[in-house]
Short mmCIF file of C-alpha atoms in Angstrom, two decimals:
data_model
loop_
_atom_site.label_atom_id
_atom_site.label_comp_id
_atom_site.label_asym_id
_atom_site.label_seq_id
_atom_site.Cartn_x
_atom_site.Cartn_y
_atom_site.Cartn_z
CA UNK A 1084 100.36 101.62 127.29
CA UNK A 1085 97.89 102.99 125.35
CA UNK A 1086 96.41 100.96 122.47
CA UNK A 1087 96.57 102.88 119.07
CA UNK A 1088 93.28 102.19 116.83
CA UNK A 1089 93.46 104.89 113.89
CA UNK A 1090 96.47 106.48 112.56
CA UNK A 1091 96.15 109.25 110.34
CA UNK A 1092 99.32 109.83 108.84
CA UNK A 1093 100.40 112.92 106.86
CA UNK A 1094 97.07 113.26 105.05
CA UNK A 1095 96.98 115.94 102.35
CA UNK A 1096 93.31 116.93 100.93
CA UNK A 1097 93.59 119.67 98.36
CA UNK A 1098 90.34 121.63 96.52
CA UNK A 1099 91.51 123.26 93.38
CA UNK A 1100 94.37 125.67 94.83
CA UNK A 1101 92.99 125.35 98.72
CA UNK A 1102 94.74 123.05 100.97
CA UNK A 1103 91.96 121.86 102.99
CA UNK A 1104 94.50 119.38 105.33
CA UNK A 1105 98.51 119.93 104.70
CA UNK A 1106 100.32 117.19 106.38
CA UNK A 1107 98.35 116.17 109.41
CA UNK A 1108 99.01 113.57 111.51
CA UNK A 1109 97.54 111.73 114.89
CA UNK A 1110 96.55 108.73 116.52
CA UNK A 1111 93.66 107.47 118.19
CA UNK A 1112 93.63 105.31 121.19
CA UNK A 1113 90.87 102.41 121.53
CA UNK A 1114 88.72 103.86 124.83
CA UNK A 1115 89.62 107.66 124.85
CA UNK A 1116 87.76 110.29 123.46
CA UNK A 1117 89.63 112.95 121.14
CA UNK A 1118 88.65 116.39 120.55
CA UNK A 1119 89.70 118.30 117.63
CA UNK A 1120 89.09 122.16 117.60
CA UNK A 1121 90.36 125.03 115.52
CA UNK A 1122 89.00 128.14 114.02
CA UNK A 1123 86.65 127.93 111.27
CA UNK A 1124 88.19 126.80 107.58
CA UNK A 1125 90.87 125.12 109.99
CA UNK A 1126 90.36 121.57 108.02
CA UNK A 1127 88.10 119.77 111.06
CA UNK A 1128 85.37 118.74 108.81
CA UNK A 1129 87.46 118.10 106.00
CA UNK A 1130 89.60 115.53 108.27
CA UNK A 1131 85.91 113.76 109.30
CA UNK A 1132 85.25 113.51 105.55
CA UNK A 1133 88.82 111.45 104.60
CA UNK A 1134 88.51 109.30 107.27
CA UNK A 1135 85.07 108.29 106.78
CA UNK A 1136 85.59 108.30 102.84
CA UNK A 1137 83.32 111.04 101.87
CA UNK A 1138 86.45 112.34 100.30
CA UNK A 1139 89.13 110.67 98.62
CA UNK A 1140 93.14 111.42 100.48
CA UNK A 1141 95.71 112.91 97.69
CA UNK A 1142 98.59 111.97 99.27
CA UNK A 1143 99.23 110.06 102.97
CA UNK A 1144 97.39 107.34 104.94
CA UNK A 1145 94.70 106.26 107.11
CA UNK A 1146 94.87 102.99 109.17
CA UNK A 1147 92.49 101.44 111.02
CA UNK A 1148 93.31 98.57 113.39
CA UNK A 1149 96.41 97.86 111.24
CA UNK A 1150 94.01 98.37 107.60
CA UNK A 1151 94.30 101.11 105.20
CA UNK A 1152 91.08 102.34 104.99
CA UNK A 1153 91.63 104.99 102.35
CA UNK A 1154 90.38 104.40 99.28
CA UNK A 1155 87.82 102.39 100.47
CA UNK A 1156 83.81 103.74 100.06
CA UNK A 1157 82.01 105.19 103.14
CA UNK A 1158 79.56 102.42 103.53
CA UNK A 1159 82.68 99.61 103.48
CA UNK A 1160 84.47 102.55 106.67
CA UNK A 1161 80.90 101.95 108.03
CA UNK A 1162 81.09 98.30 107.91
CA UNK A 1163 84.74 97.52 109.19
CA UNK A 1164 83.34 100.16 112.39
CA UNK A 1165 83.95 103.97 111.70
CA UNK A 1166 80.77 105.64 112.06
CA UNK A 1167 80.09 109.47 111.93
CA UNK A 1168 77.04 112.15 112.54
CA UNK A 1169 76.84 115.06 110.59
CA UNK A 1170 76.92 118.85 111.67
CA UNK A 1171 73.36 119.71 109.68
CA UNK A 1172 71.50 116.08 110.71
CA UNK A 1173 68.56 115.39 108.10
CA UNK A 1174 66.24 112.81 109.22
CA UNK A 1175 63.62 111.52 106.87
CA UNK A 1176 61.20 113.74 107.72
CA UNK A 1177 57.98 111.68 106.30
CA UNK A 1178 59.43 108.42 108.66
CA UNK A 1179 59.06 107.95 112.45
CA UNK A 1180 62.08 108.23 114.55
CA UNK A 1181 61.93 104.45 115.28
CA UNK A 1182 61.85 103.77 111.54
CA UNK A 1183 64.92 106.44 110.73
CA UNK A 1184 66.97 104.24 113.17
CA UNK A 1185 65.91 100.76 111.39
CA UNK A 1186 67.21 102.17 107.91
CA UNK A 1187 70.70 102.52 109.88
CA UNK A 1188 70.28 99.16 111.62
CA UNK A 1189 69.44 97.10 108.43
CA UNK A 1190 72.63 96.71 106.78
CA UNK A 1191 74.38 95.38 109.34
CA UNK A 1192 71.11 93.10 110.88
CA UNK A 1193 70.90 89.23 109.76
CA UNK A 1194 67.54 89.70 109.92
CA UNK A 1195 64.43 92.34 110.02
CA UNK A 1196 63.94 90.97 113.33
CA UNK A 1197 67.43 91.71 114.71
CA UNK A 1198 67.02 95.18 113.51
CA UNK A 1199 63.96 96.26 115.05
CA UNK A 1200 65.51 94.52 118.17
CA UNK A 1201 68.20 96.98 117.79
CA UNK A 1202 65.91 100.46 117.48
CA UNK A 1203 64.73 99.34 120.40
CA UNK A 1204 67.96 99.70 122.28
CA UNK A 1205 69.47 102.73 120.71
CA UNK A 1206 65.73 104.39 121.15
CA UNK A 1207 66.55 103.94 125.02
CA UNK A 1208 70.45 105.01 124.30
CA UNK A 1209 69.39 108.19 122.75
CA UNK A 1210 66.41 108.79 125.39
CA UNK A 1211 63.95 108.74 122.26
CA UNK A 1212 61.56 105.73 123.28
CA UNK A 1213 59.12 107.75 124.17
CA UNK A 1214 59.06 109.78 121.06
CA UNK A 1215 59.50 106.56 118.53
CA UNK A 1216 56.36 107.51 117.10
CA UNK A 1217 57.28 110.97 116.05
CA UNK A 1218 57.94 112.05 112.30
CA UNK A 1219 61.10 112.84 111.63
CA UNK A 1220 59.87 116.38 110.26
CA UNK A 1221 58.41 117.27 113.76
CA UNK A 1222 61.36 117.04 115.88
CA UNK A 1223 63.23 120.38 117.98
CA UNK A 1224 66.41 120.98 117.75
CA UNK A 1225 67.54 118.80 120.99
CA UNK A 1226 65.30 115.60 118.82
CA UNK A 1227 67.15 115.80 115.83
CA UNK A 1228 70.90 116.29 117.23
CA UNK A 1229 69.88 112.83 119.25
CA UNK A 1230 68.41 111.06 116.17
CA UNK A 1231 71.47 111.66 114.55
CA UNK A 1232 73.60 110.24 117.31
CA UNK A 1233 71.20 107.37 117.13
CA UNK A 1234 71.26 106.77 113.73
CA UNK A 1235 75.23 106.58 113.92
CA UNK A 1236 74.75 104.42 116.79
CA UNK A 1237 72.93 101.81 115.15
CA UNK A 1238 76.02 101.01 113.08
CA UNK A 1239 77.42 99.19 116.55
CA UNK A 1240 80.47 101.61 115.47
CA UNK A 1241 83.90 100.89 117.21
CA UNK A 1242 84.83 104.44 116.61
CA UNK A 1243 82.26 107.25 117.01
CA UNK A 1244 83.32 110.84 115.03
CA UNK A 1245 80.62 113.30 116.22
CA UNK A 1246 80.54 116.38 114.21
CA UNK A 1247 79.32 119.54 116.11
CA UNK A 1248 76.84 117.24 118.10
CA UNK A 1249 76.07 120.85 120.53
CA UNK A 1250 75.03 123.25 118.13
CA UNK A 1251 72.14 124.70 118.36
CA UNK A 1252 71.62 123.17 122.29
CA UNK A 1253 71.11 125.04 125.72
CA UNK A 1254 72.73 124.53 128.27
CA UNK A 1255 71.70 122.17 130.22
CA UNK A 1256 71.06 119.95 127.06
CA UNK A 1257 74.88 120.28 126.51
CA UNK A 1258 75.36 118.55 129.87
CA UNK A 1259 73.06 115.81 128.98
CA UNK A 1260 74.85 115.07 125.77
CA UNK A 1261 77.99 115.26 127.63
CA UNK A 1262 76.70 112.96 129.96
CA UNK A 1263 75.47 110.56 127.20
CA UNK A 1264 78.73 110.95 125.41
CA UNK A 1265 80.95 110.16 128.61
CA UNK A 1266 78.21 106.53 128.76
CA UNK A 1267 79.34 105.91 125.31
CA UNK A 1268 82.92 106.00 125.69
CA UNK A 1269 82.86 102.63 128.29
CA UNK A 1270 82.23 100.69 124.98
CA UNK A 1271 83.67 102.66 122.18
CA UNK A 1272 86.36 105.09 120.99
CA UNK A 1273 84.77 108.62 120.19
CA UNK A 1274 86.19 111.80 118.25
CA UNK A 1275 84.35 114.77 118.44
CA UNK A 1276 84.70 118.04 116.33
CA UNK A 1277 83.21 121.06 118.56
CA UNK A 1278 83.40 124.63 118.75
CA UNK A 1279 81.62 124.79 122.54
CA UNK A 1280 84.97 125.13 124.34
CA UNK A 1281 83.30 124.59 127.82
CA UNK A 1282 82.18 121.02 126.43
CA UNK A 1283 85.50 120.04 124.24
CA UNK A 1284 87.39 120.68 127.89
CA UNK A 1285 85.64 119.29 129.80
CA UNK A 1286 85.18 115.42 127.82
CA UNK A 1287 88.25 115.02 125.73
CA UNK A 1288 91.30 112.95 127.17
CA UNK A 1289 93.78 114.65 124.42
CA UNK A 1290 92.90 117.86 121.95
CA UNK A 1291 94.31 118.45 118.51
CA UNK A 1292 94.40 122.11 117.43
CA UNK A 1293 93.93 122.28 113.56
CA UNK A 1294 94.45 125.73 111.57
CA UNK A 1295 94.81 127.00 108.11
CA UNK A 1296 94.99 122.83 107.56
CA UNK A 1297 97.81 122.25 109.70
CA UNK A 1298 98.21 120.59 113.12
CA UNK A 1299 99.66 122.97 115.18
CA UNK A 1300 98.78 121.72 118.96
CA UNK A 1301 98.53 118.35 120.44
CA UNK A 1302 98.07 117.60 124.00
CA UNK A 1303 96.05 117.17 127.55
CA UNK A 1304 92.93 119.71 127.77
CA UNK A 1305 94.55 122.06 130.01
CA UNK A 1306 97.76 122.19 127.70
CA UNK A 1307 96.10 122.96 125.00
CA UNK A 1308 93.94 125.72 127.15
CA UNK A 1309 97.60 127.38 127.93
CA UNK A 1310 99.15 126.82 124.50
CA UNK A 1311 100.28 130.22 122.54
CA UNK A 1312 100.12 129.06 119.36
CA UNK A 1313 96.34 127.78 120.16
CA UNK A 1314 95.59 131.24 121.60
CA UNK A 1315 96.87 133.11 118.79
CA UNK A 1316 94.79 130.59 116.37
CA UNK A 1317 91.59 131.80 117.75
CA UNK A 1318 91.98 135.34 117.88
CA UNK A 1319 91.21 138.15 115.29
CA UNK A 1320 89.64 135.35 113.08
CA UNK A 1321 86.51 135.52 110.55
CA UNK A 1322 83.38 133.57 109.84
CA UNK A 1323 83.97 132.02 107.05
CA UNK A 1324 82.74 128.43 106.64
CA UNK A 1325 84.64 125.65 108.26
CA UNK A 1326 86.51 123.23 105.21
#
């Protein structure tokens, strides 16, 4: 039987008179990864920012290995082992890549020492060790998207929530990542937020389908590929920005 880690239950995040997230609820299972999809302004982001603490929950819960976690601040969610990348990653750009990932291994390192110990082995994670020398303002696309994975590596995270990790890759730099990401889950739980369908399909062990806020899909990859509702979510939609 599968071993829940996170439960999100019935979380409600409201902005003025917008209902980012209306009542959504899911587990997480320690060792599977977890895709969550849905148009744009379904909530996806929005859901990444409650349960890392970014923003605060107005009604529900969020419970991490048998912990409520809301309420607490992003860096304590950091601590306790929820660690996220961001869709838009911003390295320093006047520090090194080695030196971006020893800010993020610092506040969880006994020593300096231990630290730089640890850049080493995300540098090789990330395939970055030959770039550690590199400013952070001189890095493509594919550099940055992998400095931001190692950055949120070097939190030793339990649970890894990747945020649009694939944007803004080709594609065989999509399969890499996928590759790297499929690595990743023999020690950790992951959660990933993507809009590359071929790539949310093709890692995830369960999908949730989020629109307008609202759960409206749960299941294996090729369920949710078949699912009406899901199919009728994605169609006839605009651009406008994701919650």
């Amino acid at each position: 039987m599968a071993e829940k880690i996170l439960a999100v239950e019935n979380i409600v995040k409201r902005f003025g008179g917008l209902t980012a997230t209306n009542d959504v609820s899911f587990d997480v299972n320690k060792g599977e990864i977890l895709g969550i999809i849905g148009p744009n302004g379904a909530g996806k982001s929005t859901v990444f920012n409650l349960i890392t603490g970014f923003y605060p929950i107005d009604s529900g819960s969020i419970t991490y290995k048998n912990q409520r976690i809301d309420g607490l601040t992003p860096d304590k969610i950091c601590h306790l082992g929820i660690t996220r990348t961001f869709q838009v990653a911003k390295p320093f750009p006047g520090l090194t890549i080695a030196d971006n990932i020893l800010v993020a291994c610092l506040p969880k390192a006994a020593r300096v020492a231990d630290a730089r110990a640890r850049v080493q082995e995300v540098l090789k994670i990330v395939s970055l060790d030959k770039k550690a020398n590199t400013l952070g303002a001189d890095l493509t696309t594919l550099e940055r998207k992998r400095l931001e994975l190692g950055k949120a590596l070097a939190t030793n995270p339990e649970i890894l929530l990747l945020d649009e990790v694939m944007t803004g890759l080709k594609p065989k730099e999509m399969d890499d990542m996928m590759d790297l990401i499929r690595e990743l889950k023999k020690t950790m739980t992951i959660v990933i937020v993507e809009h590359v369908m071929r790539v949310i399909m093709n890692i995830s062990d369960r999908i949730i389908v989020l629109d307008h806020g609202q759960k409206i899909a749960e299941g294996l990859p090729r369920e949710i590929a078949e699912n009406p509702a899901v199919i009728e979510a994605y169609l006839g939609r605009g651009t406008k920005k994701d919650a």
